[in-house]
Structure formats: C-alpha cells, structure tokens
PDB file of C-alpha atoms and ligand atoms in Angstrom:
ATOM      1  CA  MET R 717     -32.597 -35.935 -44.179  1.00 80.00           C
ATOM      2  CA  ILE R 718     -34.792 -35.118 -41.033  1.00 86.00           C
ATOM      3  CA  ASP R 719     -36.956 -38.780 -42.152  1.00 86.00           C
ATOM      4  CA  THR R 720     -34.158 -40.652 -41.690  1.00 91.00           C
ATOM      5  CA  TYR R 721     -34.671 -39.963 -37.916  1.00 94.00           C
ATOM      6  CA  GLN R 722     -36.954 -41.405 -35.663  1.00 95.00           C
ATOM      7  CA  HIS R 723     -40.554 -40.286 -35.076  1.00 95.00           C
ATOM      8  CA  VAL R 724     -42.228 -40.036 -31.823  1.00 96.00           C
ATOM      9  CA  GLU R 725     -45.845 -38.819 -31.301  1.00 97.00           C
ATOM     10  CA  ARG R 726     -46.568 -37.767 -27.400  1.00 95.00           C
ATOM     11  CA  GLU R 727     -49.368 -35.449 -26.739  1.00 94.00           C
ATOM     12  CA  SER R 728     -49.567 -34.974 -29.611  1.00 96.00           C
ATOM     13  CA  ILE R 729     -46.314 -33.187 -30.403  1.00 96.00           C
ATOM     14  CA  LEU R 730     -44.378 -34.857 -32.756  1.00 97.00           C
ATOM     15  CA  TYR R 731     -40.338 -36.191 -31.899  1.00 98.00           C
ATOM     16  CA  LEU R 732     -37.606 -37.103 -33.785  1.00 98.00           C
ATOM     17  CA  GLN R 733     -34.934 -39.878 -31.932  1.00 98.00           C
ATOM     18  CA  ILE R 734     -31.961 -38.236 -32.580  1.00 98.00           C
ATOM     19  CA  CYS R 735     -29.025 -39.483 -30.397  1.00 98.00           C
ATOM     20  CA  LYS R 736     -28.265 -41.055 -27.077  1.00 98.00           C
ATOM     21  CA  SER R 737     -28.267 -39.126 -23.509  1.00 98.00           C
ATOM     22  CA  ILE R 738     -24.541 -40.130 -23.007  1.00 98.00           C
ATOM     23  CA  ASP R 739     -23.944 -38.187 -26.276  1.00 98.00           C
ATOM     24  CA  VAL R 740     -25.260 -34.705 -25.071  1.00 98.00           C
ATOM     25  CA  PHE R 741     -21.876 -33.886 -22.709  1.00 97.00           C
ATOM     26  CA  GLU R 742     -22.503 -31.770 -19.412  1.00 97.00           C
ATOM     27  CA  GLY R 743     -22.184 -28.118 -20.053  1.00 96.00           C
ATOM     28  CA  LYS R 744     -21.425 -28.445 -23.788  1.00 95.00           C
ATOM     29  CA  GLY R 745     -22.997 -28.137 -26.945  1.00 97.00           C
ATOM     30  CA  LYS R 746     -24.020 -30.135 -29.566  1.00 98.00           C
ATOM     31  CA  ASN R 747     -25.668 -29.173 -32.922  1.00 98.00           C
ATOM     32  CA  PHE R 748     -28.244 -31.470 -34.772  1.00 97.00           C
ATOM     33  CA  PHE R 749     -28.235 -30.094 -38.446  1.00 96.00           C
ATOM     34  CA  PHE R 750     -31.004 -30.594 -40.448  1.00 95.00           C
ATOM     35  CA  GLU R 751     -30.852 -28.368 -43.365  1.00 92.00           C
ATOM     36  CA  GLU R 752     -28.262 -24.849 -43.311  1.00 91.00           C
ATOM     37  CA  GLU R 753     -31.807 -22.619 -42.019  1.00 91.00           C
ATOM     38  CA  LEU R 754     -32.653 -25.595 -39.808  1.00 94.00           C
ATOM     39  CA  GLN R 755     -30.057 -26.318 -36.767  1.00 96.00           C
ATOM     40  CA  ILE R 756     -30.528 -27.188 -33.245  1.00 97.00           C
ATOM     41  CA  ALA R 757     -28.091 -26.655 -30.665  1.00 98.00           C
ATOM     42  CA  VAL R 758     -28.252 -28.932 -27.280  1.00 98.00           C
ATOM     43  CA  PHE R 759     -26.944 -28.296 -24.617  1.00 98.00           C
ATOM     44  CA  ARG R 760     -27.148 -30.720 -20.610  1.00 98.00           C
ATOM     45  CA  VAL R 761     -26.560 -27.728 -17.703  1.00 97.00           C
ATOM     46  CA  LYS R 762     -27.066 -29.650 -14.519  1.00 96.00           C
ATOM     47  CA  GLY R 763     -28.207 -32.430 -15.546  1.00 97.00           C
ATOM     48  CA  LEU R 764     -31.029 -31.446 -17.767  1.00 98.00           C
ATOM     49  CA  LEU R 765     -31.580 -30.966 -21.601  1.00 98.00           C
ATOM     50  CA  TYR R 766     -31.926 -27.395 -23.445  1.00 98.00           C
ATOM     51  CA  ALA R 767     -32.740 -26.918 -27.332  1.00 98.00           C
ATOM     52  CA  LEU R 768     -32.891 -23.998 -29.294  1.00 97.00           C
ATOM     53  CA  SER R 769     -31.817 -22.465 -32.894  1.00 97.00           C
ATOM     54  CA  ASN R 770     -28.314 -22.915 -33.095  1.00 97.00           C
ATOM     55  CA  ILE R 771     -28.233 -19.258 -35.799  1.00 96.00           C
ATOM     56  CA  CYS R 772     -27.654 -16.993 -34.111  1.00 95.00           C
ATOM     57  CA  LEU R 773     -29.658 -14.007 -34.298  1.00 93.00           C
ATOM     58  CA  HIS R 774     -27.134 -11.160 -34.775  1.00 92.00           C
ATOM     59  CA  GLN R 775     -25.332 -12.246 -37.719  1.00 93.00           C
ATOM     60  CA  HIS R 776     -27.090 -15.705 -38.839  1.00 92.00           C
ATOM     61  CA  ALA R 777     -24.427 -17.313 -37.694  1.00 96.00           C
ATOM     62  CA  SER R 778     -24.594 -20.902 -36.732  1.00 97.00           C
ATOM     63  CA  VAL R 779     -21.906 -20.506 -33.858  1.00 98.00           C
ATOM     64  CA  LEU R 780     -24.263 -21.192 -30.749  1.00 98.00           C
ATOM     65  CA  CYS R 781     -23.450 -24.835 -29.569  1.00 98.00           C
ATOM     66  CA  ASP R 782     -20.101 -23.913 -29.877  1.00 98.00           C
ATOM     67  CA  GLY R 783     -21.151 -20.695 -27.343  1.00 98.00           C
ATOM     68  CA  PHE R 784     -20.390 -20.305 -23.227  1.00 98.00           C
ATOM     69  CA  ILE R 785     -22.649 -21.800 -20.675  1.00 98.00           C
ATOM     70  CA  GLU R 786     -22.847 -19.390 -17.527  1.00 96.00           C
ATOM     71  CA  ASP R 787     -25.615 -20.236 -16.208  1.00 91.00           C
ATOM     72  CA  LEU R 788     -28.880 -20.647 -17.636  1.00 96.00           C
ATOM     73  CA  THR R 789     -27.964 -19.000 -20.892  1.00 97.00           C
ATOM     74  CA  VAL R 790     -25.651 -19.241 -23.944  1.00 98.00           C
ATOM     75  CA  ARG R 791     -23.404 -16.401 -25.055  1.00 97.00           C
ATOM     76  CA  CYS R 792     -21.967 -16.489 -28.568  1.00 97.00           C
ATOM     77  CA  PRO R 793     -18.742 -16.905 -29.135  1.00 98.00           C
ATOM     78  CA  LEU R 794     -18.194 -14.863 -31.977  1.00 97.00           C
ATOM     79  CA  HIS R 795     -19.631 -11.342 -30.520  1.00 96.00           C
ATOM     80  CA  GLY R 796     -21.228 -12.127 -27.217  1.00 96.00           C
ATOM     81  CA  TRP R 797     -24.819 -11.716 -27.371  1.00 95.00           C
ATOM     82  CA  VAL R 798     -26.759 -13.880 -25.035  1.00 96.00           C
ATOM     83  CA  TYR R 799     -29.348 -16.240 -24.706  1.00 97.00           C
ATOM     84  CA  SER R 800     -31.643 -17.595 -22.205  1.00 97.00           C
ATOM     85  CA  LEU R 801     -31.075 -21.922 -22.854  1.00 98.00           C
ATOM     86  CA  ALA R 802     -34.812 -22.260 -21.245  1.00 97.00           C
ATOM     87  CA  SER R 803     -36.676 -19.418 -23.009  1.00 96.00           C
ATOM     88  CA  GLY R 804     -34.713 -18.625 -26.026  1.00 96.00           C
ATOM     89  CA  GLN R 805     -35.259 -14.670 -24.844  1.00 96.00           C
ATOM     90  CA  THR R 806     -32.251 -12.028 -26.065  1.00 94.00           C
ATOM     91  CA  ILE R 807     -30.722 -10.668 -22.921  1.00 87.00           C
ATOM     92  CA  GLY R 808     -30.857  -6.930 -23.617  1.00 79.00           C
ATOM     93  CA  SER R 809     -33.362  -7.329 -26.449  1.00 80.00           C
ATOM     94  CA  PRO R 810     -36.518  -8.549 -27.376  1.00 84.00           C
ATOM     95  CA  SER R 811     -35.459 -11.357 -30.124  1.00 85.00           C
ATOM     96  CA  ASN R 812     -35.937 -14.729 -29.251  1.00 92.00           C
ATOM     97  CA  LEU R 813     -34.391 -18.112 -30.744  1.00 94.00           C
ATOM     98  CA  LYS R 814     -37.025 -20.309 -31.170  1.00 95.00           C
ATOM     99  CA  THR R 815     -36.758 -23.038 -28.459  1.00 97.00           C
ATOM    100  CA  TYR R 816     -37.343 -26.541 -28.922  1.00 98.00           C
ATOM    101  CA  LYS R 817     -39.109 -29.307 -26.637  1.00 98.00           C
ATOM    102  CA  ILE R 818     -36.581 -32.255 -25.614  1.00 98.00           C
ATOM    103  CA  TRP R 819     -36.856 -35.161 -22.961  1.00 98.00           C
ATOM    104  CA  GLU R 820     -35.269 -38.131 -22.917  1.00 98.00           C
ATOM    105  CA  GLU R 821     -36.223 -41.916 -21.526  1.00 97.00           C
ATOM    106  CA  GLN R 822     -34.110 -44.937 -21.427  1.00 98.00           C
ATOM    107  CA  GLY R 823     -30.982 -43.625 -22.701  1.00 98.00           C
ATOM    108  CA  LEU R 824     -32.427 -41.940 -25.532  1.00 98.00           C
ATOM    109  CA  VAL R 825     -33.023 -37.948 -26.608  1.00 98.00           C
ATOM    110  CA  TYR R 826     -36.328 -37.307 -28.306  1.00 98.00           C
ATOM    111  CA  LEU R 827     -36.698 -33.632 -29.592  1.00 98.00           C
ATOM    112  CA  GLU R 828     -39.671 -31.727 -30.689  1.00 98.00           C
ATOM    113  CA  LYS R 829     -40.036 -32.231 -34.380  1.00 97.00           C
ATOM    114  CA  PRO R 830     -38.012 -28.569 -35.526  1.00 95.00           C
ATOM    115  CA  THR R 831     -39.631 -26.664 -38.352  1.00 87.00           C
ATOM    116  CA  LEU R 832     -38.090 -23.990 -40.600  1.00 81.00           C
ATOM    117  CA  HIS R 833     -37.948 -20.616 -39.361  1.00 61.00           C
ATOM    118  CA  VAL R 834     -37.224 -18.644 -42.045  1.00 66.00           C
ATOM    119  CA  PRO R 835     -36.066 -14.851 -40.074  1.00 59.00           C
ATOM    120  CA  LYS R 836     -38.590 -11.878 -41.067  1.00 64.00           C
ATOM    121  CA  TRP R 837     -35.526 -10.408 -41.903  1.00 61.00           C
ATOM    122  CA  MET R 838     -34.347 -12.998 -44.862  1.00 65.00           C
ATOM    123  CA  ASN R 839     -38.578 -12.570 -46.101  1.00 65.00           C
ATOM    124  CA  SER R 840     -37.007  -9.035 -47.824  1.00 62.00           C
ATOM    125  CA  LEU R 841     -34.898 -10.244 -49.685  1.00 61.00           C
TER     126      LEU R 841
HETATM  127  S1  FES F1326     -23.272 -13.452 -34.324  1.00 94.85           S
HETATM  128 FE1  FES F1326     -23.652 -14.328 -32.596  1.00 94.85          FE
HETATM  129  S2  FES F1326     -23.004 -11.955 -31.250  1.00 94.85           S
HETATM  130 FE2  FES F1326     -22.449 -11.359 -33.546  1.00 94.85          FE
END
C-alpha cells in the first residue's frame, strides 16, 4: 500500500505525498494507515504540521489521531498518556514515540517514508 503513494526525494530523504494541505485541519489529528503496525498520525497546530506514530505506547492502541491537543502535546484519549508532538517524548517517561519529518509545498503534504517499527516488547512474544 505504501508504494501507491507518489515518492519524492529531498535532501537524500524519501517522502510520500500523502494528501492535500487542506485535508489536515487545524487542531485535529488525521491517521494515515499503511498497515496494522504502521500508522502515522498527522497534526496541524498553529499552522505547522507534526507527524508521529498513531500507536500509543501504553496499550498499543491506534488512537493518538483522536487525542486531545494541548500546547504542543497530544493526550491519548484512552488513558491519558501525553506525548510531545515535536519529539514524541512521553511526558513523565523515558519512552519515545517515533516521529517523522513532514512538510508541505504548493498545497500538498509530504511525509518522510515510514518504515515498520516493531516495539521491543513484541519481539519477546
Ligand atoms: S492506550 Fe494510550 S494511554 Fe492507554
């Protein structure tokens, strides 16, 4: 499915053209589903775009796109874990969500091509 997106290379990084700028609303999250374990939540706050894994580190739920945005953080709607939109840092924990480079140009949004990131705890199953 990821190969259905148009690829663009910029400064030696591959990006996917994921949507139009008008598709990402101010103060809202939007999920881009590539596969079950590869979902990226894109947010627009004060006009700027942020992209991070949509999968909460707490119970591995794919819900962060529906989280509550406050300042430059998103709060998971299930149990309230809070993540920095810019760094993916979990507030009050050393854990980090994966973040992705994202930019827009001429009304189109480009996301750093994501790769599957399997959480360490899944490797022990
Ligand atoms: S699943 Fe996100 S805080 Fe519990």
